[in-house]
Short mmCIF file of C-alpha atoms and ligand atoms in Angstrom, two decimals:
data_model
loop_
_atom_site.label_atom_id
_atom_site.label_comp_id
_atom_site.label_asym_id
_atom_site.label_seq_id
_atom_site.Cartn_x
_atom_site.Cartn_y
_atom_site.Cartn_z
CA MET A 3 -50.56 83.62 -38.33
CA CYS A 4 -47.43 82.00 -38.33
CA GLY A 5 -45.01 79.76 -41.39
CA ILE A 6 -44.31 76.54 -40.93
CA VAL A 7 -41.72 74.45 -43.00
CA GLY A 8 -40.26 71.24 -42.55
CA ILE A 9 -37.54 69.66 -45.13
CA VAL A 10 -36.22 66.09 -44.97
CA SER A 11 -32.78 66.53 -47.89
CA THR A 12 -30.00 65.11 -49.09
CA SER A 13 -27.90 67.56 -48.57
CA ASN A 14 -28.00 70.65 -45.89
CA VAL A 15 -31.11 71.82 -44.93
CA ASN A 16 -30.14 75.50 -43.59
CA GLN A 17 -30.00 77.53 -46.31
CA MET A 18 -33.47 76.48 -48.18
CA LEU A 19 -35.08 76.91 -44.87
CA TYR A 20 -34.02 80.33 -44.68
CA ASP A 21 -35.57 80.86 -47.84
CA ALA A 22 -38.39 79.22 -47.32
CA LEU A 23 -38.72 81.21 -43.80
CA THR A 24 -38.52 84.65 -45.44
CA VAL A 25 -41.33 83.43 -48.70
CA LEU A 26 -43.60 82.66 -45.86
CA GLN A 27 -42.55 85.88 -43.79
CA HIS A 28 -45.62 87.54 -44.61
CA ARG A 29 -47.17 84.94 -42.11
CA GLY A 30 -45.50 86.03 -38.94
CA GLN A 31 -43.25 88.99 -37.75
CA ASP A 32 -42.60 88.79 -34.69
CA ALA A 33 -39.91 86.07 -34.30
CA ALA A 34 -37.94 83.58 -36.02
CA GLY A 35 -36.35 79.70 -36.02
CA ILE A 36 -34.64 76.93 -37.57
CA VAL A 37 -33.33 74.14 -35.95
CA THR A 38 -31.53 71.28 -37.95
CA PHE A 39 -29.90 67.63 -36.34
CA GLN A 40 -27.46 65.92 -37.57
CA ASP A 41 -25.72 62.88 -35.52
CA ASP A 42 -28.13 63.02 -33.02
CA ARG A 43 -27.93 66.86 -31.75
CA PHE A 44 -29.98 69.56 -32.23
CA PHE A 45 -28.91 72.57 -33.97
CA LEU A 46 -31.24 75.78 -33.21
CA ARG A 47 -31.81 79.36 -33.42
CA LYS A 48 -34.39 81.14 -32.99
CA ASP A 49 -35.01 84.89 -31.84
CA ASN A 50 -37.66 87.92 -32.14
CA GLY A 51 -37.03 90.06 -35.70
CA LEU A 52 -37.49 89.23 -38.78
CA VAL A 53 -36.42 86.00 -41.28
CA ARG A 54 -32.92 88.42 -42.21
CA ASP A 55 -32.75 90.07 -38.45
CA VAL A 56 -31.92 87.01 -36.58
CA PHE A 57 -29.84 84.83 -39.15
CA HIS A 58 -26.55 85.42 -39.41
CA THR A 59 -23.18 84.23 -41.40
CA ARG A 60 -22.40 82.21 -38.37
CA HIS A 61 -25.69 81.01 -37.31
CA MET A 62 -26.43 78.97 -40.44
CA ARG A 63 -22.95 78.02 -40.04
CA ARG A 64 -23.65 76.72 -37.35
CA LEU A 65 -27.15 75.04 -38.62
CA VAL A 66 -26.01 71.51 -40.01
CA GLY A 67 -27.74 68.81 -41.51
CA ASN A 68 -30.11 67.27 -44.07
CA VAL A 69 -33.33 67.74 -41.99
CA GLY A 70 -34.52 70.91 -40.11
CA ILE A 71 -37.81 72.75 -39.64
CA GLY A 72 -38.40 76.46 -39.29
CA HIS A 73 -41.14 79.23 -38.58
CA VAL A 74 -42.02 83.05 -38.28
CA ARG A 75 -44.71 84.15 -35.74
CA TYR A 76 -47.19 86.06 -35.46
CA PRO A 77 -48.00 85.90 -31.30
CA THR A 78 -52.12 84.92 -30.85
CA ALA A 79 -51.43 83.58 -27.50
CA GLY A 80 -48.74 83.78 -24.31
CA SER A 81 -46.29 87.57 -25.51
CA ALA A 82 -44.24 88.42 -28.04
CA SER A 83 -41.48 87.25 -25.91
CA SER A 84 -38.57 85.68 -27.48
CA ALA A 85 -38.83 82.70 -25.06
CA GLU A 86 -41.83 82.29 -26.67
CA ALA A 87 -39.98 81.74 -30.57
CA GLN A 88 -40.38 78.70 -31.78
CA PRO A 89 -39.56 76.11 -32.90
CA PHE A 90 -39.73 74.37 -29.03
CA TYR A 91 -37.71 71.79 -27.88
CA VAL A 92 -38.28 68.69 -25.70
CA ASN A 93 -35.75 66.27 -24.75
CA SER A 94 -37.78 63.15 -24.26
CA PRO A 95 -39.14 60.79 -25.93
CA TYR A 96 -35.83 61.36 -28.88
CA GLY A 97 -35.07 64.94 -28.68
CA ILE A 98 -38.65 66.41 -29.73
CA THR A 99 -38.99 69.70 -31.80
CA LEU A 100 -42.28 71.24 -32.67
CA ALA A 101 -43.49 74.68 -34.96
CA HIS A 102 -47.36 75.02 -34.77
CA ASN A 103 -49.84 76.99 -36.53
CA GLY A 104 -53.05 78.35 -35.67
CA ASN A 105 -54.30 78.62 -32.16
CA LEU A 106 -55.64 75.74 -29.38
CA THR A 107 -58.34 76.82 -27.72
CA ASN A 108 -58.01 74.33 -24.57
CA ALA A 109 -54.54 75.58 -23.81
CA ASP A 110 -55.44 76.09 -20.10
CA GLU A 111 -57.06 72.98 -19.33
CA LEU A 112 -54.30 70.97 -21.11
CA SER A 113 -51.78 72.62 -19.71
CA SER A 114 -52.31 72.20 -15.17
CA ASP A 115 -53.18 68.10 -17.34
CA LEU A 116 -49.47 68.25 -18.17
CA PHE A 117 -48.52 70.05 -14.71
CA ARG A 118 -51.08 66.97 -12.62
CA THR A 119 -51.30 64.59 -14.23
CA ASP A 120 -48.87 64.00 -17.10
CA LEU A 121 -46.13 65.50 -14.63
CA ARG A 122 -44.60 67.92 -17.35
CA HIS A 123 -42.93 71.50 -16.78
CA ILE A 124 -43.86 74.11 -18.88
CA ASN A 125 -42.12 77.30 -19.50
CA THR A 126 -43.99 79.69 -21.47
CA ASN A 127 -47.08 80.60 -21.31
CA SER A 128 -47.51 79.57 -24.87
CA ASP A 129 -50.01 77.20 -26.53
CA SER A 130 -47.00 75.42 -29.05
CA GLU A 131 -44.89 73.98 -25.81
CA VAL A 132 -48.01 73.17 -24.80
CA LEU A 133 -48.79 71.44 -28.20
CA LEU A 134 -45.96 69.65 -28.37
CA ASN A 135 -45.97 68.40 -24.48
CA VAL A 136 -49.09 65.89 -25.82
CA PHE A 137 -47.27 65.39 -28.80
CA ALA A 138 -44.46 64.92 -26.80
CA HIS A 139 -45.93 62.90 -23.13
CA GLU A 140 -48.31 60.32 -25.62
CA LEU A 141 -45.10 58.95 -27.56
CA GLN A 142 -43.62 58.40 -24.49
CA LYS A 143 -46.21 56.35 -22.87
CA LEU A 144 -45.88 53.92 -26.11
CA GLY A 145 -42.13 53.14 -24.23
CA LYS A 146 -40.52 52.19 -26.80
CA LEU A 147 -36.89 52.97 -27.69
CA ASN A 148 -37.50 53.18 -31.17
CA PRO A 149 -40.48 54.84 -32.56
CA THR A 150 -42.57 53.57 -35.30
CA LYS A 151 -44.31 55.26 -37.75
CA ASP A 152 -47.29 53.43 -35.72
CA GLU A 153 -46.64 54.68 -32.80
CA ILE A 154 -46.25 58.09 -33.91
CA PHE A 155 -49.41 57.75 -35.84
CA ALA A 156 -51.22 56.88 -32.14
CA ALA A 157 -49.40 59.72 -30.68
CA VAL A 158 -51.06 62.44 -32.75
CA ARG A 159 -54.32 60.04 -32.62
CA ALA A 160 -54.08 61.12 -29.15
CA VAL A 161 -53.34 64.48 -30.10
CA HIS A 162 -56.64 65.61 -31.97
CA GLN A 163 -58.46 63.92 -28.98
CA ARG A 164 -56.82 65.70 -26.31
CA CYS A 165 -56.71 69.41 -27.94
CA ARG A 166 -58.88 71.58 -29.40
CA GLY A 167 -58.74 74.56 -31.39
CA ALA A 168 -56.63 75.10 -34.58
CA TYR A 169 -53.23 73.37 -35.89
CA GLY A 170 -50.48 73.23 -38.38
CA VAL A 171 -48.08 71.32 -37.01
CA ILE A 172 -44.39 70.21 -38.10
CA ALA A 173 -42.39 68.44 -35.37
CA MET A 174 -38.93 66.58 -35.21
CA ILE A 175 -38.09 63.79 -34.10
CA THR A 176 -33.97 63.15 -33.31
CA GLY A 177 -32.41 60.91 -35.51
CA TYR A 178 -35.88 59.87 -36.77
CA GLY A 179 -37.79 62.24 -39.46
CA ILE A 180 -40.08 64.96 -39.38
CA VAL A 181 -44.09 64.03 -39.09
CA GLY A 182 -46.60 67.44 -40.34
CA PHE A 183 -50.54 67.24 -39.38
CA ARG A 184 -53.07 69.58 -39.21
CA ASP A 185 -56.24 69.64 -37.14
CA PRO A 186 -59.63 67.44 -37.91
CA ASN A 187 -61.20 70.05 -39.09
CA GLY A 188 -58.34 71.62 -41.18
CA ILE A 189 -58.74 74.87 -39.99
CA ARG A 190 -54.77 76.00 -40.61
CA PRO A 191 -53.49 75.09 -43.67
CA ALA A 192 -50.19 72.71 -44.57
CA CYS A 193 -49.17 70.71 -47.56
CA TYR A 194 -46.09 68.99 -49.02
CA GLY A 195 -44.24 68.46 -52.42
CA VAL A 196 -41.47 66.78 -53.79
CA ARG A 197 -37.77 66.73 -55.69
CA GLU A 198 -35.40 65.53 -57.09
CA GLY A 199 -32.12 65.21 -54.82
CA GLU A 200 -28.30 64.64 -55.06
CA ASN A 201 -28.26 60.48 -56.54
CA GLY A 202 -32.09 60.76 -57.48
CA GLN A 203 -33.19 60.34 -54.23
CA THR A 204 -37.11 61.99 -53.41
CA GLU A 205 -36.35 65.31 -51.32
CA TYR A 206 -39.61 66.54 -49.00
CA MET A 207 -41.14 69.49 -47.95
CA ILE A 208 -43.65 70.35 -46.32
CA ALA A 209 -44.95 73.62 -45.17
CA SER A 210 -47.88 76.44 -44.62
CA GLU A 211 -47.75 77.33 -48.26
CA SER A 212 -48.03 76.00 -50.89
CA VAL A 213 -45.68 79.42 -52.63
CA ALA A 214 -42.73 77.86 -50.49
CA LEU A 215 -42.52 74.86 -52.20
CA SER A 216 -42.47 76.58 -55.87
CA ALA A 217 -39.81 78.86 -54.72
CA ALA A 218 -37.98 76.29 -53.56
CA GLY A 219 -38.54 74.48 -56.92
CA PHE A 220 -40.72 71.45 -55.07
CA THR A 221 -43.56 69.84 -56.86
CA LEU A 222 -46.60 70.54 -54.47
CA VAL A 223 -48.35 67.02 -54.09
CA ARG A 224 -50.96 67.83 -52.30
CA ASP A 225 -52.99 69.18 -48.84
CA ILE A 226 -52.19 67.20 -45.79
CA GLU A 227 -55.41 66.19 -45.18
CA PRO A 228 -57.83 67.33 -41.40
CA GLY A 229 -56.60 64.74 -39.34
CA GLU A 230 -54.23 63.45 -41.44
CA ALA A 231 -50.63 63.20 -39.90
CA VAL A 232 -47.53 62.98 -42.99
CA TYR A 233 -44.76 61.29 -41.69
CA ILE A 234 -41.14 61.48 -43.71
CA GLU A 235 -37.84 59.15 -42.38
CA THR A 236 -34.52 60.31 -42.66
CA ASP A 237 -33.94 58.39 -45.57
CA GLY A 238 -36.58 60.13 -47.59
CA THR A 239 -39.21 57.01 -46.71
CA LEU A 240 -43.07 59.16 -46.21
CA TYR A 241 -46.15 57.37 -44.95
CA SER A 242 -49.17 58.98 -44.14
CA GLU A 243 -52.24 58.12 -41.84
CA GLN A 244 -55.51 59.68 -41.40
CA CYS A 245 -55.41 59.81 -37.71
CA ALA A 246 -58.97 61.63 -36.54
CA GLU A 247 -62.13 59.95 -36.61
CA SER A 248 -64.50 62.19 -38.10
CA PRO A 249 -62.52 64.58 -40.27
CA LYS A 250 -64.07 67.09 -41.65
CA LEU A 251 -62.48 70.09 -44.60
CA TYR A 252 -63.38 73.39 -42.92
CA PRO A 253 -60.79 75.81 -44.00
CA CYS A 254 -59.78 79.05 -42.47
CA ILE A 255 -62.21 82.06 -44.99
CA PHE A 256 -59.39 84.34 -44.54
CA GLU A 257 -56.24 82.79 -45.47
CA HIS A 258 -58.22 84.16 -48.87
CA VAL A 259 -58.80 87.55 -47.79
CA TYR A 260 -56.01 88.33 -46.18
CA PHE A 261 -53.21 85.79 -44.93
CA ALA A 262 -52.20 84.19 -47.88
CA ARG A 263 -49.98 84.73 -50.34
CA PRO A 264 -52.36 85.19 -53.67
CA ASP A 265 -49.38 82.88 -55.74
CA SER A 266 -50.53 80.00 -53.20
CA ILE A 267 -53.03 77.56 -53.82
CA MET A 268 -54.92 76.08 -50.57
CA ASP A 269 -56.86 73.44 -50.63
CA GLY A 270 -56.98 72.96 -53.90
CA VAL A 271 -58.02 76.87 -54.34
CA SER A 272 -56.21 79.58 -55.94
CA VAL A 273 -55.42 82.33 -53.77
CA TYR A 274 -55.29 85.01 -56.43
CA LYS A 275 -58.63 83.40 -58.30
CA ALA A 276 -60.59 83.20 -55.14
CA ARG A 277 -59.59 87.90 -54.55
CA LEU A 278 -59.83 88.41 -58.30
CA ARG A 279 -63.07 86.43 -57.84
CA MET A 280 -63.77 88.89 -54.75
CA GLY A 281 -63.19 91.77 -56.61
CA GLU A 282 -65.62 90.76 -59.77
CA VAL A 283 -68.64 90.17 -56.92
CA LEU A 284 -67.84 92.98 -54.69
CA ALA A 285 -68.01 95.48 -57.86
CA ASP A 286 -71.19 93.56 -58.33
CA LYS A 287 -72.90 94.38 -55.28
CA VAL A 288 -71.95 98.42 -55.92
CA LEU A 289 -73.88 98.20 -59.39
CA ARG A 290 -76.50 96.44 -56.90
CA GLU A 291 -76.47 99.39 -54.19
CA ARG A 292 -75.92 102.62 -56.59
CA PRO A 293 -76.39 101.42 -60.26
CA ASP A 294 -75.55 104.99 -62.04
CA HIS A 295 -72.67 105.68 -58.98
CA ASP A 296 -70.20 108.34 -60.24
CA ILE A 297 -67.10 106.79 -58.85
CA ASP A 298 -64.13 108.26 -60.93
CA VAL A 299 -61.55 105.81 -59.92
CA VAL A 300 -61.75 102.31 -58.12
CA ILE A 301 -57.94 103.11 -55.28
CA PRO A 302 -56.23 100.27 -53.88
CA ILE A 303 -54.32 100.26 -50.21
CA PRO A 304 -51.56 98.28 -51.40
CA ASP A 305 -50.69 95.67 -50.25
CA THR A 306 -53.16 92.94 -49.90
CA SER A 307 -56.09 94.15 -51.78
CA ARG A 308 -54.60 95.00 -55.63
CA THR A 309 -55.75 91.95 -56.56
CA SER A 310 -59.65 92.39 -55.83
CA ALA A 311 -59.59 96.18 -56.78
CA MET A 312 -58.15 96.06 -60.13
CA GLN A 313 -60.68 93.14 -61.11
CA MET A 314 -62.96 95.26 -59.51
CA ALA A 315 -62.87 98.48 -61.24
CA TYR A 316 -62.15 95.58 -64.58
CA GLN A 317 -66.08 94.76 -63.93
CA LEU A 318 -67.19 97.94 -62.57
CA GLY A 319 -65.27 100.23 -65.93
CA VAL A 320 -63.52 102.39 -63.90
CA LYS A 321 -59.73 103.46 -64.10
CA TYR A 322 -57.64 101.41 -62.01
CA ARG A 323 -54.77 103.96 -60.53
CA GLU A 324 -52.53 103.05 -57.30
CA GLY A 325 -52.86 106.02 -55.77
CA PHE A 326 -50.56 104.35 -52.55
CA ILE A 327 -47.44 104.45 -53.11
CA LYS A 328 -46.10 101.78 -49.76
CA ASN A 329 -43.08 101.75 -49.00
CA ARG A 330 -41.46 98.90 -48.66
CA TYR A 331 -39.59 98.77 -45.91
CA ILE A 332 -42.29 98.35 -43.29
CA GLY A 333 -43.57 95.04 -43.10
CA ARG A 334 -48.25 93.90 -43.08
CA THR A 335 -49.24 96.52 -39.84
CA PHE A 336 -52.15 94.17 -39.33
CA ILE A 337 -49.99 91.51 -37.82
CA MET A 338 -47.91 94.11 -36.32
CA PRO A 339 -48.69 93.42 -31.89
CA GLY A 340 -49.44 96.78 -30.29
CA GLN A 341 -52.11 99.14 -31.97
CA LYS A 342 -49.31 102.23 -30.96
CA MET A 343 -47.36 101.05 -33.64
CA ARG A 344 -49.83 99.41 -35.91
CA LYS A 345 -51.13 103.39 -35.80
CA LYS A 346 -48.03 104.76 -36.49
CA SER A 347 -47.24 102.58 -39.76
CA VAL A 348 -50.05 102.97 -41.47
CA ARG A 349 -48.80 107.26 -42.48
CA GLN A 350 -45.20 105.28 -42.68
CA LYS A 351 -46.55 102.03 -45.66
CA LEU A 352 -48.31 104.31 -46.77
CA ASN A 353 -48.24 107.53 -49.34
CA PRO A 354 -50.68 109.07 -51.58
CA ILE A 355 -50.37 110.67 -55.19
CA ASP A 356 -51.78 113.60 -55.04
CA LEU A 357 -53.39 113.78 -58.28
CA GLU A 358 -55.08 110.79 -58.43
CA PHE A 359 -57.38 111.80 -55.88
CA ARG A 360 -57.94 116.05 -56.71
CA GLY A 361 -61.49 116.68 -56.59
CA LYS A 362 -62.45 113.29 -58.43
CA ASN A 363 -65.03 110.34 -56.18
CA VAL A 364 -62.87 107.67 -55.48
CA MET A 365 -64.32 104.23 -54.22
CA LEU A 366 -60.33 102.97 -51.73
CA VAL A 367 -61.37 99.21 -51.54
CA ASP A 368 -59.33 96.90 -49.43
CA ASP A 369 -59.58 93.25 -48.68
CA SER A 370 -60.71 94.33 -45.23
CA ILE A 371 -61.43 96.20 -41.92
CA VAL A 372 -60.63 94.46 -38.50
CA ARG A 373 -59.56 97.40 -35.96
CA GLY A 374 -60.77 99.94 -38.67
CA THR A 375 -56.63 101.04 -37.86
CA THR A 376 -55.76 101.26 -41.82
CA CYS A 377 -59.08 102.21 -43.00
CA LYS A 378 -59.75 105.45 -40.67
CA GLU A 379 -56.29 107.04 -41.83
CA ILE A 380 -56.54 106.17 -45.10
CA VAL A 381 -59.66 107.98 -45.60
CA GLN A 382 -57.91 111.41 -44.28
CA MET A 383 -55.42 111.00 -46.61
CA ALA A 384 -57.22 110.47 -49.81
CA ARG A 385 -59.52 114.08 -48.18
CA ASP A 386 -56.37 115.43 -47.38
CA ALA A 387 -54.66 114.67 -50.77
CA GLY A 388 -58.41 116.64 -52.80
CA ALA A 389 -60.92 113.93 -52.33
CA ARG A 390 -64.39 115.07 -53.41
CA ASN A 391 -65.97 112.26 -52.06
CA VAL A 392 -64.54 108.90 -50.13
CA TYR A 393 -66.09 105.92 -50.31
CA PHE A 394 -65.07 102.58 -49.23
CA ALA A 395 -65.13 98.50 -50.52
CA SER A 396 -63.98 95.99 -48.66
CA ALA A 397 -63.84 92.35 -50.16
CA ALA A 398 -64.53 90.98 -47.48
CA PRO A 399 -68.16 91.43 -44.77
CA PRO A 400 -67.97 93.52 -41.60
CA VAL A 401 -65.53 91.32 -38.86
CA ARG A 402 -67.82 91.26 -36.17
CA TYR A 403 -66.22 88.36 -33.81
CA PRO A 404 -63.40 87.36 -32.04
CA ASN A 405 -60.70 84.79 -33.97
CA VAL A 406 -60.13 81.74 -31.66
CA TYR A 407 -57.71 79.78 -34.28
CA GLY A 408 -54.78 81.69 -34.49
CA ILE A 409 -55.77 85.90 -35.75
CA ASP A 410 -54.59 88.24 -33.29
CA MET A 411 -58.19 89.11 -32.39
CA PRO A 412 -58.84 87.95 -29.41
CA SER A 413 -61.30 90.57 -28.25
CA ALA A 414 -64.88 92.02 -29.54
CA SER A 415 -64.27 95.44 -28.51
CA GLU A 416 -61.46 95.76 -30.32
CA LEU A 417 -63.16 94.95 -33.77
CA ILE A 418 -64.89 98.51 -35.45
CA ALA A 419 -67.46 96.66 -37.30
CA HIS A 420 -68.50 94.45 -33.68
CA ASP A 421 -72.02 96.06 -32.13
CA ARG A 422 -72.35 98.65 -35.33
CA THR A 423 -74.45 98.87 -38.37
CA VAL A 424 -72.11 99.77 -41.76
CA GLU A 425 -73.72 102.75 -42.00
CA GLU A 426 -71.71 103.34 -38.19
CA VAL A 427 -68.33 102.23 -39.37
CA GLY A 428 -69.15 103.92 -42.18
CA GLU A 429 -69.16 107.62 -39.94
CA LEU A 430 -66.17 106.24 -37.81
CA ILE A 431 -64.15 106.50 -40.43
CA GLY A 432 -65.30 109.47 -42.05
CA THR A 433 -66.55 107.62 -45.65
CA ASP A 434 -68.67 108.84 -47.86
CA TRP A 435 -70.17 105.83 -48.77
CA LEU A 436 -68.97 101.89 -47.14
CA VAL A 437 -69.36 99.10 -49.35
CA TYR A 438 -69.02 94.73 -47.15
CA GLN A 439 -68.99 92.19 -48.77
CA GLU A 440 -71.65 89.38 -48.13
CA LEU A 441 -70.82 86.58 -46.53
CA ASP A 442 -72.44 84.27 -49.35
CA ASP A 443 -70.56 85.85 -51.92
CA LEU A 444 -67.21 85.54 -49.89
CA ILE A 445 -68.36 81.58 -49.73
CA SER A 446 -68.96 81.66 -53.45
CA CYS A 447 -65.29 82.77 -54.71
CA VAL A 448 -64.01 80.82 -52.90
CA ASN A 449 -65.84 77.38 -53.34
CA ASP A 450 -66.21 75.87 -56.68
CA VAL A 451 -63.24 73.51 -57.27
CA ASN A 452 -62.96 71.38 -54.12
CA ASP A 453 -65.32 69.09 -53.93
CA ALA A 454 -62.97 67.82 -50.96
CA ILE A 455 -64.37 71.44 -49.08
CA ASP A 456 -66.93 70.75 -46.05
CA GLY A 457 -67.79 74.38 -45.91
CA TRP A 458 -65.57 77.36 -44.57
CA GLU A 459 -64.17 78.71 -41.26
CA CYS A 460 -65.78 81.91 -41.06
CA SER A 461 -66.27 83.07 -37.20
CA VAL A 462 -64.49 86.10 -37.51
CA PHE A 463 -67.78 87.32 -39.53
CA SER A 464 -70.50 84.75 -38.52
CA GLY A 465 -69.44 84.12 -34.78
CA ASP A 466 -69.90 80.78 -35.84
CA TYR A 467 -67.20 78.17 -34.11
CA ILE A 468 -66.86 75.02 -36.08
CA THR A 469 -64.86 73.50 -33.12
CA GLY A 470 -67.70 73.56 -31.13
CA ASP A 471 -66.48 74.60 -27.58
CA ILE A 472 -66.59 78.71 -28.29
CA ASP A 473 -68.96 79.46 -26.32
CA LYS A 474 -70.37 83.92 -24.80
CA ASN A 475 -67.83 82.55 -21.20
CA TYR A 476 -65.02 81.19 -23.26
CA LEU A 477 -65.29 84.76 -25.47
CA THR A 478 -65.73 86.89 -21.94
CA ARG A 479 -62.82 85.46 -20.08
CA LEU A 480 -60.19 85.82 -23.50
CA GLU A 481 -61.02 89.49 -23.33
CA ASN A 482 -60.26 89.75 -19.88
CA ARG A 483 -56.94 88.03 -20.22
CA ARG A 484 -56.20 90.21 -23.11
CA LYS A 485 -57.63 93.72 -20.63
CA ASP A 486 -55.61 92.47 -17.84
CA SER A 487 -52.60 91.14 -20.06
CA SER A 488 -52.55 94.87 -22.06
CA THR A 489 -50.78 96.36 -18.84
CA ASP A 490 -47.67 93.82 -19.19
CA ALA A 491 -45.08 95.03 -21.27
CA THR A 492 -44.26 91.72 -22.82
CA SER A 493 -47.95 90.68 -23.72
CA VAL A 494 -49.39 90.49 -27.64
CA THR A 495 -51.30 93.87 -27.37
CA ASP A 496 -49.13 96.29 -26.43
CA VAL A 497 -45.28 94.48 -26.56
CA ASP A 498 -42.86 96.54 -28.35
CA SER A 499 -41.16 95.39 -31.32
CA ASP A 500 -37.32 95.41 -28.92
CA SER A 501 -38.72 96.08 -25.48
CA ASP A 502 -37.77 92.58 -24.52
CA SER A 503 -34.62 92.00 -26.64
CA ASP A 504 -32.94 90.79 -23.38
CA ASN A 505 -35.03 88.14 -21.81
CA ASP A 506 -33.41 85.40 -21.19
CA ASN A 507 -34.35 82.20 -23.99
CA ILE A 508 -34.50 79.46 -22.29
CA ASP A 509 -33.94 76.74 -25.16
CA LEU A 510 -30.88 74.66 -26.75
CA HIS A 511 -27.04 75.86 -25.44
CA ASN A 512 -25.08 74.68 -28.48
CA ASP A 513 -25.65 78.55 -29.86
CA GLU A 514 -23.12 80.69 -28.41
CA ASP A 515 -24.93 84.13 -28.34
O1 PRP F 29 -58.20 97.98 -40.24
P1 PRP F 29 -57.45 97.42 -39.64
O2 PRP F 29 -57.02 96.50 -38.58
O3 PRP F 29 -56.24 98.12 -40.46
O4 PRP F 29 -56.83 95.40 -40.99
C1 PRP F 29 -57.21 95.70 -41.54
C2 PRP F 29 -55.53 96.04 -42.83
O5 PRP F 29 -54.92 95.28 -42.15
C3 PRP F 29 -53.88 94.71 -43.26
O6 PRP F 29 -53.23 95.42 -43.92
P2 PRP F 29 -51.42 95.64 -43.42
O7 PRP F 29 -50.48 96.30 -43.57
O8 PRP F 29 -51.26 94.50 -42.11
O9 PRP F 29 -50.44 94.10 -44.82
P3 PRP F 29 -50.56 94.13 -46.17
O10 PRP F 29 -49.87 95.35 -46.57
O11 PRP F 29 -50.44 93.09 -46.81
O12 PRP F 29 -52.46 95.08 -47.00
C4 PRP F 29 -55.27 94.75 -44.21
O13 PRP F 29 -54.85 94.48 -45.50
C5 PRP F 29 -55.73 95.64 -44.23
O14 PRP F 29 -55.09 96.69 -45.14
N1 LIG F 30 -50.56 82.55 -35.54
C1 LIG F 30 -50.10 81.39 -34.67
O1 LIG F 30 -50.14 80.57 -35.39
C2 LIG F 30 -49.13 81.48 -33.77
C3 LIG F 30 -49.11 80.17 -33.16
C4 LIG F 30 -48.52 80.25 -31.76
N2 LIG F 30 -50.24 80.34 -30.95
C5 LIG F 30 -48.14 81.24 -30.61
O2 LIG F 30 -48.83 81.98 -29.81
O3 LIG F 30 -47.13 81.41 -31.16
MG1 MG F 31 -53.35 95.89 -46.10
#
């Protein structure tokens, strides 16, 4: 899902960016990058790996300057090669770097237009490099030596006209400042906050999630509106403008189900509260389906489902027990590239405490079932640990349709619930009873706080794509591309974590290694 952050400060931003990226690490574990600038020079460090592995002291020392942006990557387009780590850089106009969360649905067309009409070269398969070049081209067309805020907003307006899909973006323009914007449907999140810097001057941070702000002592001001751009000059002056023609707010509901940290507030909705409610309404469904259930204990599948499972147990009046212990050194499995690695990691990551299972009817709770990698293993582990009956509840409805907006599930065939009934899925994962959340119930969990929300981007559950440009042909093309690329060692599908560590990484050569 990628995490993005940008800071305009009164002192060096390298450590603040690093810390913010560690707080956003749950959004992307594949690659990380930071770019700063000082005295008209960019300083960039990016590579595959977790934040703590990418940045060593020698890199941090070189990342000087009071303004910078950062990115943690979970690839959804192109490959997992280090050449597609972000931020991306383009030297003209002004020198622009950009960090993107989301996925463009018309990246192929744009890429060809950029080459044929705009005479721009795209060097990777990343849609984010395309987005950067569209922005750069539109800014360049205005042809000014010094860009004003109005020109920057005009370039964002043009990006909205040309780009389709989902994007939360932070771009840095050398010598001028940073600009953050969201797609006209507000699918991907972005917010900004303030704190007092040296000499009482205001410092700004833009980030994917509010938790990055609060962890660094910034106060959340607000979410960036769909289609809106926020431009912060290097001296700390902030401007904002609506740059889309008819913006609507349709945030991605899967952020609340899985991606976001529970201590974040997104578009006014507390992720933690939403997950508590998911547990509550799921318990109501369990009681509707089996008023005389014989559940002895509710057990979460750590980490993400904990909040919902706890509330579900409370609502059912059943014991809540931590029956699986999570190895804290293994990351999130769903966002790992490659099914082989994901499968292996579930066993490495979770281990049962047998006494919580032996002879009991256990209700296992997860936030979602996507490919079924986790639940298949877990149900078996519960049986091996001696459970009498293994029931399974998902705090989200069946995931039946591909995602094209920044979650790496582009083909329907890899989704366990695609074209299957709930009973069939239950049988496949080997559970004695499977309960899914209803979509209307899920929506009710996130709905009641913010009137500005027009609806939710729920395509993985409903098959309705808010951008209106996704049809059967598009999804078939995507699925075929996925099949073709699965034989390619550097594809998003089947990359080994360090298989391309010695790939050439074309970027700024002010870094000595
Ligand atoms: O059906 P699947 O394809 O297995 O995907 C769903 C699972 O993946 C995620 O866990 P993950 O390990 O990524 O993260 P977590 O520790 O935050 O729960 C999610 O929480 C589910 O447990
Ligand atoms: N998950 C994301 O936000 C991915 C961003 C971008 N599409 C990439 O693949 O790098
Ligand atoms: Mg999980």
